[in-house]
Coordinates of C-alpha atoms in Angstrom, one line a residue:
Chain A
M1 CA 48.4 -72.1 -83.5
V2 CA 49.7 -68.8 -83.9
V3 CA 53.2 -66.9 -83.2
L4 CA 54.4 -65.1 -80.8
I5 CA 54.8 -61.9 -79.7
H6 CA 57.4 -61.6 -76.9
Q7 CA 59.0 -59.5 -78.7
F8 CA 56.6 -56.8 -79.5
V9 CA 54.9 -56.5 -75.7
H10 CA 57.0 -57.1 -72.6
H11 CA 54.9 -60.0 -71.6
P12 CA 54.2 -62.4 -74.7
L13 CA 50.3 -62.4 -75.5
H14 CA 48.4 -64.0 -78.2
L15 CA 44.9 -65.2 -79.4
Q16 CA 43.1 -66.9 -82.0
L17 CA 40.1 -66.0 -84.3
S18 CA 37.9 -67.8 -86.0
P19 CA 35.9 -66.5 -88.7
P20 CA 31.9 -66.7 -88.5
S21 CA 29.4 -68.8 -90.7
L22 CA 28.1 -66.5 -93.4
R23 CA 26.2 -68.2 -95.9
T24 CA 26.2 -64.7 -97.8
T25 CA 28.8 -63.3 -100.3
S26 CA 31.8 -60.8 -99.1
S27 CA 30.3 -57.4 -99.8
R28 CA 26.8 -58.9 -98.7
I29 CA 28.6 -59.8 -95.1
R30 CA 30.5 -55.8 -95.5
T31 CA 27.1 -54.3 -95.9
S32 CA 25.3 -56.2 -92.7
I33 CA 28.3 -55.3 -90.9
I34 CA 27.6 -52.1 -91.5
S35 CA 24.5 -52.1 -91.0
S36 CA 24.8 -54.1 -87.3
S37 CA 27.5 -52.2 -85.8
S38 CA 25.4 -49.5 -85.1
S39 CA 23.5 -51.8 -82.9
S40 CA 26.6 -52.4 -80.8
S41 CA 25.6 -55.2 -79.1
S42 CA 28.4 -57.8 -78.5
S43 CA 25.9 -60.8 -78.2
S44 CA 24.4 -60.1 -81.8
M45 CA 24.6 -63.2 -83.2
D46 CA 21.8 -64.2 -85.6
P47 CA 20.4 -67.2 -84.8
Q48 CA 18.2 -66.9 -88.0
I49 CA 21.4 -66.6 -90.6
N50 CA 23.4 -68.0 -88.3
R51 CA 25.7 -64.8 -88.9
P52 CA 29.0 -64.4 -86.2
S53 CA 29.3 -62.1 -84.0
S54 CA 29.2 -58.4 -85.4
R55 CA 32.3 -57.4 -82.7
F56 CA 34.2 -60.0 -84.4
L57 CA 33.8 -58.8 -88.0
E58 CA 35.0 -55.5 -86.7
F59 CA 38.3 -55.7 -86.9
P60 CA 38.3 -52.6 -85.2
H61 CA 42.0 -50.8 -85.8
L62 CA 42.7 -52.1 -89.3
S63 CA 42.9 -49.9 -92.4
T64 CA 40.8 -51.0 -95.1
S65 CA 42.8 -53.2 -97.1
H66 CA 43.9 -55.2 -93.9
R67 CA 39.9 -55.7 -93.3
N68 CA 38.6 -55.8 -96.6
L69 CA 41.4 -59.4 -96.7
M70 CA 39.9 -60.4 -93.6
L71 CA 36.4 -60.3 -94.1
D72 CA 37.5 -61.3 -97.6
L73 CA 38.5 -64.6 -96.0
V74 CA 35.8 -65.4 -93.5
S75 CA 33.4 -65.0 -95.8
T76 CA 34.9 -67.7 -98.3
M77 CA 35.9 -70.0 -95.3
E78 CA 32.3 -69.9 -94.1
T79 CA 30.2 -70.0 -97.3
T80 CA 32.4 -73.1 -98.6
L81 CA 32.0 -75.0 -95.2
S82 CA 28.6 -73.3 -94.4
S83 CA 27.2 -77.5 -95.0
H84 CA 30.1 -78.5 -92.2
L85 CA 30.1 -76.1 -89.5
L86 CA 27.3 -75.9 -86.5
P87 CA 26.4 -72.4 -85.1
S88 CA 28.6 -71.0 -82.7
S89 CA 27.6 -71.1 -79.1
L90 CA 30.1 -68.7 -77.8
P91 CA 28.6 -66.6 -75.0
P92 CA 28.5 -62.9 -75.9
D93 CA 31.7 -62.1 -72.9
I94 CA 33.7 -64.7 -75.3
Q95 CA 32.9 -63.1 -78.4
Y96 CA 33.9 -59.6 -77.3
F97 CA 35.9 -59.2 -73.9
Q98 CA 38.3 -56.4 -72.6
N99 CA 40.4 -55.6 -69.4
Q100 CA 39.1 -53.3 -66.7
S101 CA 40.5 -50.2 -68.4
A102 CA 39.4 -50.8 -72.1
T103 CA 43.1 -51.1 -73.2
S104 CA 43.1 -54.5 -74.1
Q105 CA 39.8 -55.4 -76.1
G106 CA 39.4 -58.7 -78.1
S107 CA 37.3 -61.2 -79.9
L108 CA 36.5 -64.7 -80.3
H109 CA 34.9 -67.0 -83.2
I110 CA 34.6 -70.9 -82.8
R111 CA 32.8 -72.8 -84.5
S112 CA 33.6 -76.5 -84.4
G113 CA 32.7 -79.0 -87.4
N114 CA 28.9 -81.0 -87.3
E115 CA 29.0 -84.6 -87.5
N116 CA 30.0 -85.4 -91.1
S117 CA 32.8 -83.0 -91.3
L118 CA 36.2 -83.0 -92.0
V119 CA 36.3 -79.6 -89.8
D120 CA 37.2 -79.6 -86.4
C121 CA 36.6 -76.4 -85.5
I122 CA 37.2 -73.0 -86.8
L123 CA 38.8 -70.5 -84.9
G124 CA 39.1 -66.3 -85.4
S125 CA 39.8 -64.0 -83.4
W126 CA 41.6 -60.3 -83.3
I127 CA 43.0 -58.4 -80.1
H128 CA 44.0 -54.6 -79.9
C129 CA 45.8 -53.8 -76.9
E130 CA 47.5 -50.2 -76.2
L131 CA 50.9 -50.8 -75.5
P132 CA 52.4 -48.7 -72.1
T133 CA 55.3 -47.3 -74.6
G134 CA 53.1 -46.0 -76.7
G135 CA 51.4 -47.1 -80.1
A136 CA 49.0 -50.0 -80.4
L137 CA 49.3 -53.6 -81.3
D138 CA 46.8 -55.4 -83.6
I139 CA 46.3 -58.9 -83.7
T140 CA 43.8 -60.3 -86.1
T141 CA 44.0 -64.7 -87.2
L142 CA 41.8 -67.2 -88.4
T143 CA 42.8 -70.7 -88.6
A144 CA 41.5 -74.1 -89.2
Y145 CA 41.7 -77.3 -87.6
L146 CA 40.6 -80.4 -89.5
N147 CA 40.1 -83.9 -87.6
T148 CA 41.2 -87.4 -88.4
K149 CA 38.8 -88.4 -91.1
T150 CA 41.6 -86.6 -93.2
D151 CA 45.1 -86.3 -92.7
S152 CA 45.0 -82.6 -94.6
P153 CA 46.5 -79.9 -93.3
R154 CA 45.4 -77.3 -91.3
F155 CA 44.9 -73.7 -92.5
L156 CA 46.2 -70.7 -90.9
I157 CA 46.7 -66.7 -91.5
E158 CA 47.7 -64.1 -88.8
F159 CA 48.5 -61.0 -88.6
L160 CA 50.7 -58.9 -86.0
Q161 CA 50.6 -55.5 -86.3
S162 CA 52.6 -53.0 -84.2
S163 CA 52.5 -50.0 -86.7
P164 CA 50.3 -48.3 -89.5
K165 CA 54.0 -49.2 -91.3
S166 CA 54.7 -51.9 -90.1
L167 CA 53.5 -55.8 -89.7
I168 CA 54.0 -59.9 -89.7
L169 CA 52.5 -62.0 -91.5
L170 CA 52.5 -65.7 -91.2
L171 CA 50.2 -67.8 -93.7
D172 CA 50.8 -71.1 -94.0
L173 CA 49.1 -74.5 -94.6
P174 CA 50.8 -76.3 -91.2
P175 CA 51.4 -80.0 -91.3
R176 CA 49.4 -83.0 -89.8
K177 CA 51.7 -85.3 -90.5
D178 CA 56.0 -85.7 -90.1
L179 CA 57.1 -84.3 -93.5
V180 CA 60.5 -86.3 -93.1
I181 CA 59.1 -89.2 -93.0
N182 CA 55.8 -88.5 -95.2
P183 CA 57.5 -87.5 -98.6
D184 CA 54.0 -88.5 -100.5
Y185 CA 52.2 -86.3 -98.3
L186 CA 54.6 -83.2 -99.2
K187 CA 54.4 -84.3 -102.9
T188 CA 50.5 -84.2 -102.3
F189 CA 49.7 -81.1 -100.8
Y190 CA 53.1 -79.0 -100.7
Q191 CA 54.5 -79.4 -104.5
E192 CA 51.7 -80.8 -106.9
T193 CA 49.6 -77.4 -104.7
H194 CA 52.4 -75.2 -106.1
L195 CA 53.1 -72.9 -102.9
E196 CA 55.9 -72.6 -103.4
E197 CA 55.3 -70.2 -105.9
Q198 CA 52.5 -68.3 -103.7
R199 CA 55.9 -68.1 -101.3
K200 CA 57.8 -66.4 -104.1
K201 CA 55.1 -64.0 -105.2
L202 CA 55.4 -62.0 -102.1
Q203 CA 59.2 -62.6 -101.7
N204 CA 59.4 -60.4 -104.8
V205 CA 58.2 -57.1 -103.2
T206 CA 60.8 -55.1 -101.4
E207 CA 59.4 -53.9 -98.5
I208 CA 58.9 -57.7 -97.3
K209 CA 61.3 -59.5 -95.8
P210 CA 61.5 -63.3 -93.9
Y211 CA 60.4 -63.1 -90.8
I212 CA 62.0 -65.7 -88.5
S213 CA 59.7 -66.5 -85.5
S214 CA 61.3 -66.1 -81.7
S215 CA 60.0 -69.7 -81.0
L216 CA 61.8 -72.5 -82.1
Y217 CA 58.5 -74.9 -81.6
I218 CA 56.5 -72.8 -84.1
R219 CA 59.2 -72.4 -86.7
C220 CA 58.6 -76.5 -86.7
L221 CA 55.0 -76.7 -86.9
L222 CA 55.0 -74.8 -90.1
S223 CA 55.3 -76.6 -93.1
P224 CA 58.3 -75.8 -95.7
T225 CA 56.9 -73.6 -98.5
A226 CA 55.4 -71.0 -94.8
I227 CA 55.2 -67.8 -95.7
T228 CA 56.7 -66.3 -92.7
V229 CA 57.4 -62.5 -92.8
T230 CA 57.7 -58.8 -92.4
V231 CA 56.1 -56.2 -94.3
D232 CA 58.1 -52.7 -93.4
S233 CA 56.4 -49.7 -95.6
E234 CA 58.6 -46.8 -93.9
A235 CA 59.4 -45.5 -97.0
G236 CA 56.2 -45.4 -98.8
G237 CA 54.1 -45.2 -95.2
P238 CA 50.8 -46.3 -94.5
I239 CA 49.5 -45.7 -98.2
R240 CA 52.1 -48.2 -99.5
M241 CA 50.8 -50.6 -96.7
E242 CA 47.6 -50.5 -98.1
E243 CA 48.3 -50.7 -101.3
I244 CA 51.1 -54.0 -100.4
I245 CA 47.7 -55.8 -98.5
R246 CA 45.4 -55.1 -101.6
D247 CA 47.8 -55.7 -104.3
H248 CA 50.1 -58.6 -102.6
V249 CA 49.3 -59.9 -99.6
G250 CA 45.7 -60.0 -100.2
P251 CA 45.8 -62.3 -103.7
V252 CA 48.2 -64.6 -101.9
A253 CA 46.3 -65.6 -98.6
K254 CA 42.7 -66.0 -101.1
D255 CA 44.8 -67.9 -103.3
M256 CA 46.4 -70.1 -100.8
L257 CA 42.7 -70.4 -98.5
E258 CA 41.3 -71.4 -101.9
I259 CA 44.2 -74.6 -102.4
W260 CA 43.3 -75.3 -99.0
L261 CA 38.9 -75.2 -99.4
N262 CA 39.5 -77.4 -102.7
Q263 CA 42.7 -80.0 -102.0
C264 CA 42.1 -79.8 -98.5
V265 CA 38.8 -80.1 -97.7
S266 CA 36.6 -80.6 -100.5
C267 CA 38.3 -83.9 -101.7
G268 CA 36.8 -85.4 -99.0
G269 CA 37.9 -87.6 -96.3
R270 CA 41.0 -90.5 -96.3
E271 CA 41.0 -93.9 -95.6
M272 CA 43.3 -94.2 -92.7
E273 CA 44.3 -97.7 -90.9
E274 CA 43.0 -97.0 -87.3
S275 CA 46.8 -96.5 -85.3
E276 CA 47.5 -94.0 -88.2
K277 CA 44.5 -91.8 -87.0
V278 CA 45.3 -92.4 -83.3
E279 CA 48.4 -91.4 -84.2
L280 CA 47.0 -88.4 -86.0
E281 CA 45.0 -87.8 -83.1
K282 CA 47.9 -87.3 -80.7
R283 CA 49.9 -85.1 -82.8
D284 CA 46.7 -82.5 -83.3
I285 CA 45.9 -82.5 -79.2
L286 CA 49.6 -82.2 -78.5
I287 CA 49.7 -78.9 -81.4
K288 CA 47.2 -77.3 -79.7
K289 CA 47.6 -77.8 -76.0
K290 CA 50.9 -76.2 -76.7
T291 CA 49.3 -73.9 -78.5
V292 CA 47.5 -72.9 -75.2
E293 CA 50.3 -73.4 -73.4
M294 CA 52.7 -71.5 -75.1
D295 CA 50.3 -68.0 -76.7
L296 CA 47.1 -68.0 -74.2
A297 CA 48.5 -69.1 -70.8
S298 CA 50.9 -66.7 -70.1
S299 CA 49.8 -63.9 -72.0
L300 CA 46.1 -63.3 -71.9
P301 CA 46.3 -63.0 -68.3
R302 CA 48.6 -59.9 -68.4
L303 CA 46.4 -58.6 -71.1
F304 CA 43.1 -59.2 -70.0
G305 CA 43.2 -60.2 -65.7
E306 CA 42.4 -63.6 -64.9
D307 CA 39.4 -63.4 -65.2
V308 CA 38.6 -62.3 -68.7
A309 CA 42.0 -64.8 -69.6
S310 CA 40.5 -67.6 -68.3
R311 CA 37.0 -67.5 -69.4
V312 CA 39.1 -67.4 -73.2
I313 CA 40.9 -70.4 -72.7
K314 CA 38.3 -72.5 -71.4
A315 CA 36.0 -71.8 -74.6
I316 CA 39.1 -72.7 -76.6
E317 CA 40.4 -75.3 -75.0
K318 CA 36.6 -76.6 -75.2
A319 CA 36.5 -76.4 -78.7
F320 CA 40.0 -77.8 -78.9
H321 CA 38.1 -81.3 -77.2
I322 CA 41.4 -80.8 -74.4
Chain B
M1 CA 72.3 -85.3 -96.3
V2 CA 73.1 -82.4 -98.7
V3 CA 71.6 -79.0 -100.2
L4 CA 70.9 -79.1 -103.8
I5 CA 72.4 -77.0 -105.9
H6 CA 70.1 -77.1 -109.5
Q7 CA 70.3 -73.4 -109.2
F8 CA 74.4 -74.0 -110.3
V9 CA 74.8 -76.1 -112.8
H10 CA 71.9 -77.2 -114.9
H11 CA 72.1 -80.5 -113.6
P12 CA 71.4 -81.2 -110.3
L13 CA 74.4 -82.3 -108.5
H14 CA 75.6 -83.1 -105.1
L15 CA 78.1 -85.0 -103.4
Q16 CA 78.5 -86.0 -99.2
L17 CA 82.2 -86.2 -97.9
S18 CA 83.5 -86.9 -94.9
P19 CA 86.6 -86.9 -92.8
P20 CA 89.5 -88.7 -92.0
S21 CA 90.6 -90.0 -88.6
L22 CA 93.3 -88.3 -87.6
R23 CA 94.4 -88.5 -84.3
T24 CA 96.5 -84.9 -84.6
T25 CA 95.7 -81.8 -83.9
S26 CA 94.7 -79.4 -86.9
S27 CA 98.1 -78.1 -87.1
R28 CA 99.3 -81.4 -87.2
I29 CA 97.2 -82.3 -89.8
R30 CA 97.4 -79.6 -92.1
T31 CA 101.8 -80.7 -91.3
S32 CA 101.1 -83.9 -92.3
I33 CA 98.9 -82.9 -95.4
I34 CA 101.5 -80.4 -96.8
S35 CA 104.4 -83.3 -96.4
S36 CA 101.8 -85.9 -97.6
S37 CA 100.6 -83.9 -100.7
S38 CA 104.2 -84.0 -102.5
S39 CA 103.8 -87.8 -102.8
S40 CA 100.6 -87.1 -105.0
S41 CA 99.3 -90.4 -104.9
S42 CA 95.5 -91.1 -104.8
S43 CA 96.0 -93.8 -102.2
S44 CA 98.3 -92.6 -99.8
M45 CA 96.3 -93.4 -96.8
D46 CA 98.5 -94.7 -93.9
P47 CA 97.1 -97.6 -91.8
Q48 CA 100.3 -97.0 -89.2
I49 CA 98.3 -93.5 -88.4
N50 CA 95.4 -94.2 -90.0
R51 CA 95.9 -90.9 -91.9
P52 CA 92.7 -90.2 -94.5
S53 CA 93.8 -90.0 -98.0
S54 CA 95.7 -86.5 -98.1
R55 CA 93.4 -85.9 -102.1
F56 CA 90.8 -85.6 -99.5
L57 CA 92.4 -82.8 -97.5
E58 CA 93.8 -81.2 -100.1
F59 CA 90.5 -79.0 -100.7
P60 CA 91.5 -77.9 -103.4
H61 CA 90.7 -74.6 -105.1
L62 CA 89.2 -73.4 -101.8
S63 CA 90.6 -70.1 -100.2
T64 CA 93.2 -70.2 -97.3
S65 CA 90.2 -69.1 -94.5
H66 CA 87.6 -71.9 -96.1
R67 CA 90.7 -74.5 -96.3
N68 CA 91.8 -74.3 -92.9
L69 CA 88.2 -74.2 -91.7
M70 CA 87.5 -78.0 -93.1
L71 CA 90.7 -78.9 -91.6
D72 CA 90.3 -77.9 -88.4
L73 CA 86.6 -79.0 -88.2
V74 CA 88.1 -82.4 -90.0
S75 CA 90.8 -82.6 -87.3
T76 CA 88.2 -82.1 -84.4
M77 CA 85.5 -84.1 -85.2
E78 CA 88.3 -87.4 -85.9
T79 CA 90.7 -86.5 -83.0
T80 CA 87.6 -86.5 -80.4
L81 CA 86.1 -89.8 -82.1
S82 CA 88.8 -91.6 -82.8
S83 CA 88.5 -94.2 -80.1
H84 CA 84.4 -94.8 -81.8
L85 CA 85.7 -95.4 -85.7
L86 CA 86.6 -98.2 -87.7
P87 CA 89.7 -97.1 -90.4
S88 CA 88.2 -95.9 -93.6
S89 CA 88.4 -99.0 -96.1
L90 CA 87.3 -96.8 -99.4
P91 CA 89.6 -97.9 -102.7
P92 CA 91.4 -95.1 -104.0
D93 CA 89.5 -95.0 -107.1
I94 CA 86.8 -93.6 -105.1
Q95 CA 89.3 -91.5 -102.4
Y96 CA 89.9 -89.4 -105.3
F97 CA 87.8 -89.7 -108.7
Q98 CA 87.1 -87.9 -111.9
N99 CA 85.5 -87.6 -115.2
Q100 CA 86.8 -88.2 -118.5
S101 CA 88.2 -84.6 -119.5
A102 CA 89.4 -83.7 -115.6
T103 CA 86.9 -80.9 -115.4
S104 CA 85.0 -82.7 -112.8
Q105 CA 87.2 -84.0 -109.4
G106 CA 86.2 -85.1 -106.3
S107 CA 87.2 -86.8 -103.6
L108 CA 85.2 -88.8 -100.7
H109 CA 86.0 -90.5 -97.3
I110 CA 84.3 -92.4 -95.0
R111 CA 84.2 -93.8 -91.8
S112 CA 82.1 -95.8 -90.0
G113 CA 81.9 -96.5 -86.3
N114 CA 83.1 -99.4 -84.5
E115 CA 80.5 -101.9 -82.4
N116 CA 80.6 -99.7 -79.1
S117 CA 80.3 -96.1 -81.0
L118 CA 77.1 -94.4 -80.9
V119 CA 78.7 -93.5 -84.5
D120 CA 76.8 -94.8 -87.6
C121 CA 79.1 -93.2 -89.6
I122 CA 80.7 -89.8 -91.1
L123 CA 81.3 -88.4 -94.7
G124 CA 83.6 -86.0 -95.4
S125 CA 83.8 -84.8 -99.7
W126 CA 84.6 -81.9 -102.1
I127 CA 83.5 -81.8 -105.9
H128 CA 85.0 -79.0 -108.3
C129 CA 83.9 -78.7 -111.6
E130 CA 84.4 -76.1 -114.1
L131 CA 81.3 -74.9 -115.4
P132 CA 80.3 -75.0 -119.2
T133 CA 79.1 -71.6 -119.2
G134 CA 82.8 -70.7 -117.3
G135 CA 83.7 -70.7 -113.9
A136 CA 83.4 -73.7 -111.3
L137 CA 81.4 -74.9 -108.4
D138 CA 83.0 -76.4 -105.3
I139 CA 81.2 -77.9 -102.9
T140 CA 82.6 -78.8 -99.6
T141 CA 80.6 -81.4 -96.9
L142 CA 81.3 -82.7 -93.4
T143 CA 78.1 -84.9 -92.3
A144 CA 78.4 -87.5 -89.3
Y145 CA 75.3 -89.7 -88.7
L146 CA 74.6 -91.6 -85.5
N147 CA 72.9 -95.0 -84.8
T148 CA 70.0 -96.2 -83.0
K149 CA 72.2 -96.4 -79.7
T150 CA 71.4 -92.7 -79.3
D151 CA 68.3 -90.1 -80.8
S152 CA 70.7 -87.5 -80.5
P153 CA 71.0 -85.1 -83.8
R154 CA 73.5 -85.9 -86.6
F155 CA 76.2 -82.8 -87.8
L156 CA 76.5 -81.2 -91.1
I157 CA 78.5 -78.2 -92.9
E158 CA 78.1 -77.8 -96.2
F159 CA 79.9 -75.3 -98.1
L160 CA 78.4 -74.4 -102.4
Q161 CA 80.6 -71.7 -103.6
S162 CA 80.2 -70.2 -106.9
S163 CA 82.7 -67.8 -107.1
P164 CA 85.7 -65.8 -105.0
K165 CA 83.3 -63.6 -103.8
S166 CA 79.8 -65.9 -103.2
L167 CA 79.3 -69.6 -101.2
I168 CA 76.1 -71.2 -99.5
L169 CA 76.6 -72.5 -96.5
L170 CA 74.6 -75.1 -94.9
L171 CA 74.9 -75.6 -90.4
D172 CA 73.1 -77.7 -89.0
L173 CA 71.9 -80.9 -86.2
P174 CA 69.6 -81.9 -87.8
P175 CA 67.0 -83.4 -85.9
R176 CA 66.4 -87.9 -85.9
K177 CA 62.5 -87.1 -84.7
D178 CA 59.3 -85.1 -85.3
L179 CA 60.3 -82.1 -83.4
V180 CA 56.6 -81.0 -83.1
I181 CA 55.9 -84.6 -80.9
N182 CA 58.7 -84.2 -78.6
P183 CA 59.1 -80.8 -77.5
D184 CA 61.1 -82.6 -74.9
Y185 CA 63.9 -83.4 -77.9
L186 CA 63.5 -79.7 -79.1
K187 CA 64.1 -78.4 -75.8
T188 CA 67.7 -81.0 -75.3
F189 CA 69.1 -80.7 -77.8
Y190 CA 68.1 -77.1 -79.4
Q191 CA 66.8 -74.5 -76.8
E192 CA 69.5 -75.5 -74.0
T193 CA 72.2 -75.7 -76.2
H194 CA 71.5 -72.4 -77.6
L195 CA 71.8 -73.0 -80.8
E196 CA 69.9 -69.9 -81.8
E197 CA 72.7 -68.0 -80.2
Q198 CA 75.0 -69.3 -82.9
R199 CA 72.4 -68.9 -85.9
K200 CA 72.0 -65.3 -84.6
K201 CA 75.9 -64.2 -84.7
L202 CA 75.9 -65.0 -88.5
Q203 CA 72.9 -63.0 -88.6
N204 CA 74.5 -59.5 -88.1
V205 CA 76.7 -59.9 -90.8
T206 CA 75.9 -57.4 -93.3
E207 CA 77.0 -60.1 -96.1
I208 CA 75.3 -62.7 -95.0
K209 CA 71.1 -63.4 -95.8
P210 CA 69.1 -65.8 -95.1
Y211 CA 68.8 -68.8 -97.7
I212 CA 66.4 -71.2 -98.6
S213 CA 66.8 -74.6 -100.8
S214 CA 65.1 -75.0 -103.9
S215 CA 64.4 -78.4 -102.4
L216 CA 61.2 -78.7 -100.2
Y217 CA 62.2 -82.0 -98.8
I218 CA 65.9 -80.4 -97.5
R219 CA 64.0 -77.4 -95.7
C220 CA 61.8 -80.5 -93.6
L221 CA 65.1 -82.0 -92.5
L222 CA 66.6 -79.3 -90.9
S223 CA 66.5 -78.3 -87.9
P224 CA 64.2 -75.3 -86.1
T225 CA 68.4 -73.2 -85.5
A226 CA 69.6 -74.4 -89.2
I227 CA 72.0 -71.8 -90.8
T228 CA 71.1 -71.5 -93.9
V229 CA 72.6 -68.7 -95.8
T230 CA 74.0 -67.2 -98.6
V231 CA 77.4 -65.5 -98.2
D232 CA 78.1 -62.6 -100.5
S233 CA 80.6 -60.5 -100.6
E234 CA 81.0 -58.5 -103.7
A235 CA 81.4 -54.9 -102.8
G236 CA 84.9 -56.1 -100.3
G237 CA 85.8 -59.0 -102.9
P238 CA 87.8 -62.3 -101.9
I239 CA 89.8 -60.6 -99.2
R240 CA 86.1 -59.4 -97.4
M241 CA 85.1 -63.2 -98.3
E242 CA 88.3 -64.8 -96.6
E243 CA 87.9 -62.6 -93.4
I244 CA 83.8 -63.5 -93.1
I245 CA 84.9 -67.3 -93.1
R246 CA 87.7 -66.6 -90.6
D247 CA 86.4 -63.9 -88.0
H248 CA 82.3 -65.2 -88.6
V249 CA 82.1 -68.4 -90.4
G250 CA 84.8 -70.5 -88.7
P251 CA 84.0 -69.8 -85.0
V252 CA 80.1 -70.4 -85.1
A253 CA 80.9 -73.8 -86.9
K254 CA 83.9 -75.0 -84.4
D255 CA 81.3 -73.7 -81.6
M256 CA 78.5 -75.5 -83.4
L257 CA 80.7 -79.3 -84.3
E258 CA 81.8 -78.9 -80.3
I259 CA 78.1 -78.9 -79.2
W260 CA 77.3 -81.7 -81.0
L261 CA 80.7 -83.0 -79.9
N262 CA 79.8 -82.9 -76.1
Q263 CA 75.6 -82.9 -75.8
C264 CA 74.9 -84.9 -78.8
V265 CA 77.7 -88.0 -79.1
S266 CA 80.2 -87.8 -75.4
C267 CA 76.7 -87.8 -73.6
G268 CA 76.7 -91.4 -74.2
G269 CA 73.7 -93.7 -75.9
R270 CA 69.7 -93.4 -74.1
E271 CA 68.0 -96.0 -72.9
M272 CA 65.0 -96.5 -75.5
E273 CA 62.2 -99.1 -76.3
E274 CA 62.4 -101.5 -79.1
S275 CA 59.9 -99.8 -80.8
E276 CA 61.3 -96.3 -80.4
K277 CA 64.6 -97.8 -81.7
V278 CA 63.1 -99.4 -84.7
E279 CA 60.9 -95.7 -85.6
L280 CA 64.7 -93.7 -85.4
E281 CA 65.8 -96.8 -87.9
K282 CA 63.3 -96.4 -90.2
R283 CA 63.4 -92.4 -90.4
D284 CA 67.3 -92.8 -90.2
I285 CA 67.5 -94.8 -93.2
L286 CA 64.7 -93.5 -95.1
I287 CA 66.4 -90.0 -94.8
K288 CA 69.7 -91.9 -96.2
K289 CA 67.8 -93.0 -99.0
K290 CA 66.1 -89.5 -99.9
T291 CA 70.0 -88.3 -99.7
V292 CA 71.1 -90.7 -102.5
E293 CA 67.9 -90.1 -104.5
M294 CA 67.5 -86.6 -104.6
D295 CA 71.4 -85.1 -104.2
L296 CA 73.7 -87.7 -106.3
A297 CA 71.4 -90.3 -108.3
S298 CA 70.3 -87.7 -110.8
S299 CA 73.7 -85.5 -110.6
L300 CA 76.6 -88.0 -109.9
P301 CA 76.4 -89.0 -113.6
R302 CA 76.0 -86.4 -115.6
L303 CA 79.4 -84.6 -113.6
F304 CA 81.2 -87.8 -113.9
G305 CA 80.2 -90.1 -116.2
E306 CA 77.9 -93.6 -115.2
D307 CA 80.7 -95.5 -114.2
V308 CA 82.3 -93.5 -111.7
A309 CA 79.1 -92.2 -110.3
S310 CA 77.8 -95.8 -110.0
R311 CA 81.2 -96.4 -108.2
V312 CA 80.8 -93.6 -105.6
I313 CA 77.0 -94.1 -105.1
K314 CA 77.7 -97.3 -104.0
A315 CA 80.4 -96.9 -101.7
I316 CA 77.9 -94.4 -99.8
E317 CA 75.0 -96.7 -100.2
K318 CA 77.2 -99.3 -98.6
A319 CA 78.2 -97.1 -95.3
F320 CA 74.5 -96.4 -95.3
H321 CA 73.7 -99.8 -95.1
I322 CA 70.8 -99.3 -97.8

């Protein structure tokens, strides 16, 4: 699930990205990226250590703080969930893709959960596209879907950056149940995890303002503690943006991922009646279908052409079982 | 369903109010209030014209624009729904109540729907309480619940005013279904009714800022086009507040009530399977129970004493069938 970006390009665009499967620490990942980037192969998946595509981990065009944060999140998620995940099986032309003129580039990484895991799949992506109006748009996403062994929330972080001084951030543990009729779920995953405190930390930064997605459906998908904000460092420029990501957004994102890993995944599955599982699966599938329909089906072809878009969407649909 | 006001009084407080049953126009209502207010009886329900308690329509301590808006909304709702509603049967000591020292005063008006109606009940209320810290708090609410002959959204407006220059407004058509798994419902009642345009009208007023309720449950209850804002006219003072209510909030609130009346109630019921009705009723009942539990049970006794609070809560529970 991702933000729509109608407001940034005259055609909507969107993609979901998913992280790799490193068993290394964050710093080791960074070292490996630096060393592997010289090989510049788009299919540099190393089966020995199940390392993700180096192209995915490049996170090109991002500032240092922004890239480091994404690498940290990917590393933490993949390290913690390493025993849950199957290796990536994406072909090279999905791990990295571009349009004919190379003005739009993207990378996708998907890993499905193994048989005993609570993880359905994790997806990471980045898209970089030069805009006809000048400038460029960068979208970076890391998201994780769980299966019906648990009803715990998903994890989502998405950056949508239209200039070095301006971005939109979506950071949330989107619920998998209707919170209105499940107040205990609200209590367990949102009140007792103190997610509201994380949201408030960012609220106090001058350059950070609430952001309301233009898509009503996306608003519905998010939790009541979702962080949906713009960061606008016009006065302080790119240096201030770096500070904000490093000192404010980064710690909150890392804390929220820790909360998700510790209290949504590591706590194990939950006993559910068969009918409850059926409802949960129906809801999960519908969300995935709407995600593809809203965010990808209309926008990817415009950015990458029909062939590339079709290939990428099919890979996501396969991982989504839809 | 109403906003929590933990942030204004050191104990939470809340009440729901419901409007009368006039068959007159708004201006005629106003005339009747002015003429009846001289009688100053708290039980001045006139069975001949089924006029609501004059105490309820007093809306004391509100500014002119604010009072006029509430009277207009009450009038429009009751006039349009006149054939749907039973007369009010509230005893005088619920139509108006106060604590021993008269520092807290309140009025409640409830009318249930008749046998053929889609209306479950409408509730209007006002509360005025002097704060120990000086100043006073005024809460004014008009809300309407529908029954299971339809799944259309409810209507809600609530003002929470802590000074002549500052208030919180909650204005919404709260959904009665999980919008995530009912995208058609989202389309019918929120996209095609263009409620987002109403929300955006207020967004453009300098003194109006987004407001986020401290209650996560209340955030969940609201629709994605809910107007939840603060109005802070510090610079322009009470005169500017009057202008904002008259020229901005008022038109939007009236439009939203029209949308609700025309597209949620007057469009008639909807064919639903029995299981769907059962689910709908379960959801409605849970929301009503949570409303009483969150907003009234802990706060009313503190403001009005146990006896008065218990009487008022019982009247609401009776109307709610809980």
